[in-house]
Coordinates of C-alpha atoms and ligand atoms in Angstrom, one line a residue:
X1 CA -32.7 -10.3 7.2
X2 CA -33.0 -9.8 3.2
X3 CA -30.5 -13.3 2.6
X4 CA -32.5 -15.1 5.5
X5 CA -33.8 -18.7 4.2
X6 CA -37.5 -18.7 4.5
X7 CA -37.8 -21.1 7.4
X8 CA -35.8 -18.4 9.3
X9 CA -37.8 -15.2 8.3
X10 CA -40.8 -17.2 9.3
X11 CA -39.5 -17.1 13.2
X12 CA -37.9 -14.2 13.7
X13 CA -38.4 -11.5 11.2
X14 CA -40.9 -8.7 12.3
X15 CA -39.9 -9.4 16.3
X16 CA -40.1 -6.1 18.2
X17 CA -39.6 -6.8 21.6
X18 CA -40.4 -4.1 24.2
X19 CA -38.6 -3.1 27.4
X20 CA -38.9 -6.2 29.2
X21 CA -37.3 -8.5 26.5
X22 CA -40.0 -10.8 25.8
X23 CA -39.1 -13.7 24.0
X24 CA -42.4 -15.1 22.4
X25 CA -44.2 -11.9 21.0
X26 CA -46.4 -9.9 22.8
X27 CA -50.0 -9.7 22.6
X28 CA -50.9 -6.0 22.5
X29 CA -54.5 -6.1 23.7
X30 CA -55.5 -2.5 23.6
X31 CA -57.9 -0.6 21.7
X32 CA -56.0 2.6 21.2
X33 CA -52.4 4.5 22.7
X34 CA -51.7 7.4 24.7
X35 CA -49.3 10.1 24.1
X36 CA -47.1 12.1 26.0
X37 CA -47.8 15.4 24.5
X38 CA -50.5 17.4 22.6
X39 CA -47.8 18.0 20.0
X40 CA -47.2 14.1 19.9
X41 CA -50.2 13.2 19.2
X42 CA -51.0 16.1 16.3
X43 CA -47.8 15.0 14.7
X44 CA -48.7 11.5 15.0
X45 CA -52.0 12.3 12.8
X46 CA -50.2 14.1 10.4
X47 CA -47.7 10.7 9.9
X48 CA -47.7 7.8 11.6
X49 CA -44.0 6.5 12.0
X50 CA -43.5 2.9 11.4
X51 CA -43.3 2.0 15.1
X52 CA -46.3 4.4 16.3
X53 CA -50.1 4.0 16.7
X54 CA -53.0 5.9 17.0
X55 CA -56.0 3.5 16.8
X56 CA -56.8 -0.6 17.1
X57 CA -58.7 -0.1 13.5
X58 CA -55.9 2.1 11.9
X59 CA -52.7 -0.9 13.3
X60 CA -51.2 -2.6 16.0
X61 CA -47.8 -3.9 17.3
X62 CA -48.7 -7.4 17.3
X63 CA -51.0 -7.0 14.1
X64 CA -48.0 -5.0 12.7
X65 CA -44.9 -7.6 13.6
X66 CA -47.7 -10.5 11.6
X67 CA -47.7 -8.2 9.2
X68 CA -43.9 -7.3 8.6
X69 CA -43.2 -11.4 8.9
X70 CA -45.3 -12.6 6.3
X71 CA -44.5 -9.6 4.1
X72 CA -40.9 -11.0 4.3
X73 CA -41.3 -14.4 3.2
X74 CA -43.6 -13.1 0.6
X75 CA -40.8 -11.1 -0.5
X76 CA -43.3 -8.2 -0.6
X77 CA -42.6 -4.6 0.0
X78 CA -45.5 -4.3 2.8
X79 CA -48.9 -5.9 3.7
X80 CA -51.9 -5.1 5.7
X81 CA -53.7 -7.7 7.9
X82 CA -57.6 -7.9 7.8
X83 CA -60.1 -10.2 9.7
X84 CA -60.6 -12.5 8.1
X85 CA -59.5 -13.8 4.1
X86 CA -62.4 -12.3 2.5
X87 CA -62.0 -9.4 4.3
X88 CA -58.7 -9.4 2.3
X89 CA -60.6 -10.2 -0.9
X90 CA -63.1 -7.5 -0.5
X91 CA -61.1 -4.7 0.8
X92 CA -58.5 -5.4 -2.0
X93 CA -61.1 -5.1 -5.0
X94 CA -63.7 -2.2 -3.1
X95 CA -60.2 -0.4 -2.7
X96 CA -59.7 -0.6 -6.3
X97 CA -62.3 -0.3 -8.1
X98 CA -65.1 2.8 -9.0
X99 CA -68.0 2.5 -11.0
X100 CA -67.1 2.1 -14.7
X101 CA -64.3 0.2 -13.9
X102 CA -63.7 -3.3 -15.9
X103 CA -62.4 -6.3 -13.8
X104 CA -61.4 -9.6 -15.4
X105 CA -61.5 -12.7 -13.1
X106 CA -60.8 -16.0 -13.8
X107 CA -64.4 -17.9 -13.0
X108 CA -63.4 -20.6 -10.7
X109 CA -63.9 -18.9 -7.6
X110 CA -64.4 -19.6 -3.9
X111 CA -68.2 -19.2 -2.8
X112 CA -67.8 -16.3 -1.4
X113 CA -65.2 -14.8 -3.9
X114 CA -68.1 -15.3 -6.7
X115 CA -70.7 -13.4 -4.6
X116 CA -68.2 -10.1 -4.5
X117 CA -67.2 -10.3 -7.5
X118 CA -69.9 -11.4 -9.9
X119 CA -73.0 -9.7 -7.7
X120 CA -71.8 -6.6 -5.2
X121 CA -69.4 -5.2 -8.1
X122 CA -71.9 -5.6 -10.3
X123 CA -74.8 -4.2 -7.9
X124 CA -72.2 -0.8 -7.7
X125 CA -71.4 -0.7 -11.5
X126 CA -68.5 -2.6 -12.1
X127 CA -68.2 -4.5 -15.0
X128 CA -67.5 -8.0 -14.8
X129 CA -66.0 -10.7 -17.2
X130 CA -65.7 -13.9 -15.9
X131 CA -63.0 -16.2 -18.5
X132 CA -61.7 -19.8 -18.0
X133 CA -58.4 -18.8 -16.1
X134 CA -56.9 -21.8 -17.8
X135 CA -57.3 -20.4 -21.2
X136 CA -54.8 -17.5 -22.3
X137 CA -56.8 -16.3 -25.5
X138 CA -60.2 -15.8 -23.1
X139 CA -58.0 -13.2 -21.0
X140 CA -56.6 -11.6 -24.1
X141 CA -60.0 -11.6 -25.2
X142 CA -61.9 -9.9 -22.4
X143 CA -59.0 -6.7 -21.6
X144 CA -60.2 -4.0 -22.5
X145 CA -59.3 0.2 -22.2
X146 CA -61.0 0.2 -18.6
X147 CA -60.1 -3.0 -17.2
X148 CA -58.3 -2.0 -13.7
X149 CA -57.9 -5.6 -12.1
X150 CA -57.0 -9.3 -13.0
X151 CA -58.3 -11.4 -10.4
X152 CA -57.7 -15.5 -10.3
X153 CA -57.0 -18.0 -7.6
X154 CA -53.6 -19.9 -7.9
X155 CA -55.1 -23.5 -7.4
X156 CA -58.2 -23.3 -7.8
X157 CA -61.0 -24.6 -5.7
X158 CA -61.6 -27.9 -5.4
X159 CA -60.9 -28.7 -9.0
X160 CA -57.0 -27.8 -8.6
X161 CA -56.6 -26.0 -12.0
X162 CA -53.3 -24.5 -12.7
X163 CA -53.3 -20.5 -14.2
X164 CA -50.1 -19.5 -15.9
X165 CA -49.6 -16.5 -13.8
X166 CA -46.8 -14.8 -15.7
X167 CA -48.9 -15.1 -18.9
X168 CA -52.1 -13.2 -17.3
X169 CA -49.6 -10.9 -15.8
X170 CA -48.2 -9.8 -19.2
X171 CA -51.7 -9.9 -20.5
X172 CA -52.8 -7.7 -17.4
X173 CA -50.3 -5.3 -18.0
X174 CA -50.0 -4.9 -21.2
X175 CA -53.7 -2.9 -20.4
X176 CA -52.1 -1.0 -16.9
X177 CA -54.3 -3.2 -15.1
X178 CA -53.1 -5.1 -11.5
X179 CA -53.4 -8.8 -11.8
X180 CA -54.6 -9.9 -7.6
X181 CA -53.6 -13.5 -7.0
X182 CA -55.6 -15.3 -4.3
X183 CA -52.5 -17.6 -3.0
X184 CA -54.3 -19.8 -0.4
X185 CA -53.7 -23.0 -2.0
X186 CA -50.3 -22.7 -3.4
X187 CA -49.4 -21.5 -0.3
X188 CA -46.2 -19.0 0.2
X189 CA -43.9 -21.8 0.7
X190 CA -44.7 -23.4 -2.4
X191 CA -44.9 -20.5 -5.2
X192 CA -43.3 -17.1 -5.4
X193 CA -46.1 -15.5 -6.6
X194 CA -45.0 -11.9 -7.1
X195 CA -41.8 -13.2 -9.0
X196 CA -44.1 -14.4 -11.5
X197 CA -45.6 -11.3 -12.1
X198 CA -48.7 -10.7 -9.7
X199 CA -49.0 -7.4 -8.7
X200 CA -50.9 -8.4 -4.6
X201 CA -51.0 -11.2 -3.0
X202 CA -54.1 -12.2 -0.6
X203 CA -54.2 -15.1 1.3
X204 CA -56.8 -16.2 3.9
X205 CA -54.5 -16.9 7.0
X206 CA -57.2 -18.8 8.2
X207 CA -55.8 -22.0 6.5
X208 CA -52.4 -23.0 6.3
X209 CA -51.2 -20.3 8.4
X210 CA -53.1 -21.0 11.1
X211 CA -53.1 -24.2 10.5
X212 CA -55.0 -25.7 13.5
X213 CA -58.5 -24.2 13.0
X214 CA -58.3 -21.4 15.5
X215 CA -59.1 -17.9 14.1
X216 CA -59.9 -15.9 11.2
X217 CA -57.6 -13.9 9.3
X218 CA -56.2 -12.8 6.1
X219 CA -53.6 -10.4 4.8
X220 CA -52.9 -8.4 1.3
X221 CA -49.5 -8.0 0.5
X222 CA -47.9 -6.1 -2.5
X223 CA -46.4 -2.7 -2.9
X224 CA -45.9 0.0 -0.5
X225 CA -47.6 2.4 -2.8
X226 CA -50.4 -0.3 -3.0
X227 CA -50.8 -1.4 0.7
X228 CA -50.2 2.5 1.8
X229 CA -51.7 4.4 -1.1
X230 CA -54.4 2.0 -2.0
X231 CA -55.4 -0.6 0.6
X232 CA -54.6 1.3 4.2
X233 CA -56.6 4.6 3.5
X234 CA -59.9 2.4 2.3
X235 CA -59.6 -0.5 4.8
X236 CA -58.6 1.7 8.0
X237 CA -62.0 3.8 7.6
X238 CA -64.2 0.7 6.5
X239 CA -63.3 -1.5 9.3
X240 CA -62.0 -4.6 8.6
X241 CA -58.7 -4.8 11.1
X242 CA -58.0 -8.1 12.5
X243 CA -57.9 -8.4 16.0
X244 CA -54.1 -8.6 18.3
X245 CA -54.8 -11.7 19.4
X246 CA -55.9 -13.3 16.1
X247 CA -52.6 -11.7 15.3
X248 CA -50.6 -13.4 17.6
X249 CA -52.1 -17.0 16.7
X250 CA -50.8 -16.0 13.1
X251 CA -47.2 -15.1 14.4
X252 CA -47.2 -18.3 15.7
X253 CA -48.8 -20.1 13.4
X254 CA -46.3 -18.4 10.8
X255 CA -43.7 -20.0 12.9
X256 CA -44.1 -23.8 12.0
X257 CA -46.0 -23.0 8.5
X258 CA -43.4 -24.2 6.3
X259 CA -42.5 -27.2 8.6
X260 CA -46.2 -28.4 8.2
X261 CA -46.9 -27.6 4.2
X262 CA -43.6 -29.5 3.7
X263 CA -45.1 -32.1 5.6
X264 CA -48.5 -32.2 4.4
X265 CA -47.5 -31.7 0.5
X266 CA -45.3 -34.8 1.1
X267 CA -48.3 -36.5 2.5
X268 CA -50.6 -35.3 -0.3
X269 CA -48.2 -36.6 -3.3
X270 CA -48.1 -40.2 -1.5
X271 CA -51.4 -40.3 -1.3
X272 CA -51.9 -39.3 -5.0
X273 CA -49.5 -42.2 -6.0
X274 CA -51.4 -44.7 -3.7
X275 CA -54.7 -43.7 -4.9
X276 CA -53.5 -43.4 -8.9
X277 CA -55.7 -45.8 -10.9
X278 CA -58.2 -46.6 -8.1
X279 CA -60.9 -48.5 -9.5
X280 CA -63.6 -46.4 -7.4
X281 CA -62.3 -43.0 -8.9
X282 CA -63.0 -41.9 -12.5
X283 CA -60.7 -38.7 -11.6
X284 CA -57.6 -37.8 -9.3
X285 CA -56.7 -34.5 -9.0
X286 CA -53.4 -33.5 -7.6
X287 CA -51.5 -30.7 -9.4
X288 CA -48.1 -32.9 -9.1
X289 CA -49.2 -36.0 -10.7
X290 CA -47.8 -36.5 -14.1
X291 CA -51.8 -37.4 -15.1
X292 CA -53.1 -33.5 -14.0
X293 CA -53.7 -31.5 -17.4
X294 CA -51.2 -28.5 -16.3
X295 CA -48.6 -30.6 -14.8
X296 CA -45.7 -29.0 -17.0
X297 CA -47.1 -25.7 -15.9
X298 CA -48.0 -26.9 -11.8
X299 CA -44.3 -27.6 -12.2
X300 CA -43.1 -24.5 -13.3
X301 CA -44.3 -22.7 -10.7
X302 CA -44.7 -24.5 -8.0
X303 CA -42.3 -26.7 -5.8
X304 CA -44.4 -28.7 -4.4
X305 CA -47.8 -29.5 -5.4
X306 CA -49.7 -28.6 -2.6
X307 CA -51.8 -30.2 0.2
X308 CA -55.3 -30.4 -1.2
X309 CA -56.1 -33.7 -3.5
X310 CA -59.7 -33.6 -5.3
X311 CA -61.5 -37.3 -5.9
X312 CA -64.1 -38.1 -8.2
X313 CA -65.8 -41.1 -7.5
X314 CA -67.4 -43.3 -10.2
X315 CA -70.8 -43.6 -8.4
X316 CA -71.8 -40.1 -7.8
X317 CA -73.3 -38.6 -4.9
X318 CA -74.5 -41.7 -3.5
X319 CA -70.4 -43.3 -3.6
X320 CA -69.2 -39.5 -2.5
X321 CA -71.6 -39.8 0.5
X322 CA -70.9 -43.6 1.5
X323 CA -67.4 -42.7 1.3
X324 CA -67.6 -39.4 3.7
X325 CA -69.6 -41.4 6.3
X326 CA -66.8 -44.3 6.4
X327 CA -63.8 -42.5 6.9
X328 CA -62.7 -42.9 10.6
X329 CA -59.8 -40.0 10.6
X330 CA -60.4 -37.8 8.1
X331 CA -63.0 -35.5 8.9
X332 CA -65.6 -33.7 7.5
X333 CA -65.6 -29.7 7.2
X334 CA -64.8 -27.1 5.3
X335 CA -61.7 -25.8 6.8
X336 CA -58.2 -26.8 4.7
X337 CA -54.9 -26.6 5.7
X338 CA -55.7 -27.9 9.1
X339 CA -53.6 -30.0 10.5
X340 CA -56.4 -32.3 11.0
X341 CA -57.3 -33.8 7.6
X342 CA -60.7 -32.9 6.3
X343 CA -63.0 -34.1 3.5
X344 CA -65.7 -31.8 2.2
X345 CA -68.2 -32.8 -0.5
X346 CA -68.5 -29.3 -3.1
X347 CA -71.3 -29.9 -4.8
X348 CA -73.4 -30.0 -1.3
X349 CA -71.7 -27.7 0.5
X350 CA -69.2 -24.8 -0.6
X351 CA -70.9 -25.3 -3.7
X352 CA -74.2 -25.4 -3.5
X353 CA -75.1 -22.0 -4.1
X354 CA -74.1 -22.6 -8.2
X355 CA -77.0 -23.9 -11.0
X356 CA -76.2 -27.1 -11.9
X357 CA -75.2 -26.1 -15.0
X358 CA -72.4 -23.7 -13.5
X359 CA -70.8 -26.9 -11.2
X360 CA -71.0 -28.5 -14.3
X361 CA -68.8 -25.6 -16.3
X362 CA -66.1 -26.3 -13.6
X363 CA -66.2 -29.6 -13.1
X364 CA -68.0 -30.3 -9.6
X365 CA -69.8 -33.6 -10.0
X366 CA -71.7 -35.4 -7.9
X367 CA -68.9 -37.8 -7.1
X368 CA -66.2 -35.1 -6.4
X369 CA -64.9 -34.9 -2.7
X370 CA -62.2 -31.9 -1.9
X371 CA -59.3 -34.2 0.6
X372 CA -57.3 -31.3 2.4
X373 CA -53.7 -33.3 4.1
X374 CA -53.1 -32.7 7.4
X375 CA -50.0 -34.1 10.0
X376 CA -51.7 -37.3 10.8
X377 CA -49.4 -40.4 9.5
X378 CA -49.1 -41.2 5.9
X379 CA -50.1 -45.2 6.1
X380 CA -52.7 -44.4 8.6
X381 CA -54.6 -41.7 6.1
X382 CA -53.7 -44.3 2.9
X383 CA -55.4 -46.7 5.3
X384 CA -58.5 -44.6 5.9
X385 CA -59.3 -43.8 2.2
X386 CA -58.7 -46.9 0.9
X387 CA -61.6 -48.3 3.5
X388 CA -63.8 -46.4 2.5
X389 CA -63.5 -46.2 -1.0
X390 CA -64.5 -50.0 -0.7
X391 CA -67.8 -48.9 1.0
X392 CA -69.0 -47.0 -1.3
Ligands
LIG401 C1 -61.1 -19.6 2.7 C2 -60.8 -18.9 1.5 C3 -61.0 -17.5 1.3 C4 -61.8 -16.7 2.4 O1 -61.1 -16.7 3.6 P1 -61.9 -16.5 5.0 O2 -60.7 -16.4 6.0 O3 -62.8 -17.7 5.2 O4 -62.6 -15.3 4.9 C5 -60.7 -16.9 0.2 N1 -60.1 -17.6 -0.8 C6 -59.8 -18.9 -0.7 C7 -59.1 -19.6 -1.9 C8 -60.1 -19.6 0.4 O5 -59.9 -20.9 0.5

């Protein structure tokens, strides 16, 4: 399984298959196990094997075979799956950190990624130094002797800057610390995250790997010594295990996710071309187009630019609006990854919470919309922009 091409570890590795020879995977809908003896079940508490179970909370078959395929196109030792992707977030950095700790994150953050990290850590006594991820003497800057974790998001959100991740890794560990990479945007198919140095990788499966808006989930994935040591012993007694089913929508959704971020990647870069030089858009944002200020570095890492594209259009909130309430396929939420393409205006929504001076600091103006590519056709999506551009 080790030599297997990603598009092949992403349908059959982690398959257990019971008894009965089930071909799709089963759903293990079950709270808890049963064992055959009193001695069973005391050796079972003293160490789980890697194909027995003692509680829904602690791990599951089907949570377990999501877990095992993901970890192996990851390329990561082990992972553990949580509810939801902040779940993931949370459980990562709570596992990791004590009062008196030191984290360094990069400040473009998802909504809910800036409330744990720049208000609950700080609520327990964690210090907190938020840097421009793009700019490598800020992070040298802010290490210092108790700085445990370096957190940024690879693709950041919705302004699609590109962090040098092996840089901040050197940085990171040049101080012992653990640099945690929030992968959702660059996807697993499009960067190797932990070859460049990250220490965990967290992703919200709720996106691409879902894919088609059904269920919540997330997973951490990193070291055996991290998942086991760290992550498992906080995260099975807090409580944030993700449900079989949920599970099973991931194994599946696993199963096509490289088929549809080829797909919608493909679909994002034409639509970047097409839209280059719009005269309704002061600002394009795609990491693959030459104009994108890290587009040396986008290509570096990444091998394909990724399924989001970010548009600024020259009449503010007023144009952003008019243009949300023309299109006619792409629709408006705050999923991405779907494979329904959605629009969402930042500064409004996912957003809002920030001063204005904050949005400002990173870039989310008035006139910004946040495209995520889904499967729909290529000319038909083209089509749909370009329409309503002209109404706004
Ligand atoms: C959506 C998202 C999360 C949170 O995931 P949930 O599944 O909604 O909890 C974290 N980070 C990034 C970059 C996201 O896009």
């Amino acid at each position: 399984m080790e030599n297997w091409k990603p598009k092949t570890k992403l349908v059959h590795a982690g398959t257990k298959r019971s008894q009965f020879g089930e071909l799709s995977e089963a759903i293990y809908l079950t709270q808890g196990f049963a064992y055959d003896t009193a001695e069973q079940a005391e050796a079972r508490f003293i160490e789980t094997g890697p194909d027995e179970f003692i509680y829904g909370r602690y791990g599951n078959p089907t949570v377990a075979m999501f877990e095992q395929r993901i970890a192996a196109l990851e390329g990561a030792e082990d992972a553990f799956a949580t509810a939801s992707g902040m779940a993931a977030v949370s459980g990562t950095l709570f596992s990791m950190l004590r009062a008196g700790d030191h984290i360094v994150s990069a400040k473009a953050l998802f909504g809910s990624i800036s409330f744990v990290i720049d208000d609950v850590l700080r609520r327990w006594g964690i210090e907190v130094t938020l840097v421009d991820g793009t700019n490598l003497d800020e992070w040298r800057a802010a290490m210092r002797p108790n700085t445990k974790v370096c957190f940024l998001e690879a693709l950041s959100n919705p302004t699609l800057e590109v962090i040098d991740i092996a840089a901040v890794a050197e940085i990171a560990h040049a101080y012992n610390a653990t640099l945690v990479v929030d992968n959702v945007f660059a996807t697993p198919i499009f960067q190797r995250t932990l070859d460049l140095g990250a220490d965990v990788v967290i992703y919200s499966a709720t996106k691409h790997i879902d894919g088609q808006g059904r269920v919540l989930g997330g997973v951490v994935l990193g070291t055996t010594e991290f998942i086991r040591g760290t992550f498992e012993p906080f995260n099975k007694h807090t409580g944030p295990s993700m449900s079989p089913f949920n599970a099973w929508v991931l194994l599946k959704g696993l199963e096509t996710l490289a088929l549809r971020c080829e797909a919608q990647a493909d679909t994002a870069m034409a639509i970047s071309q097409a839209l280059e030089g719009h005269n309704k858009l002061s600002r394009l944002i795609y990491p693959f187009s030459p104009k994108h200020a890290q587009y040396e570095l986008a290509k570096a890492q990444m091998t394909k630019g990724g399924t989001v594209i970010s548009l600024e259009l020259t009449g503010g909130k007023e144009a952003a609006f008019k243009f949300l309430n023309a299109l006619k396929i792409i629709t408006m939420s705050n999923n991405l990854g779907d494979s329904k393409s959605l629009v969402t205006h930042p500064a409004t929504t996912t957003h809002q919470r920030l001063s204005d001076e904050q949005r400002a600091e990173l870039g989310i103006s008035d006139g910004l919309v946040r495209v995520s590519i889904g499967l729909e056709d290529t000319d038909d999506l083209i089509g749909d922009i370009t329409q309503a551009l002209e109404q706004a």
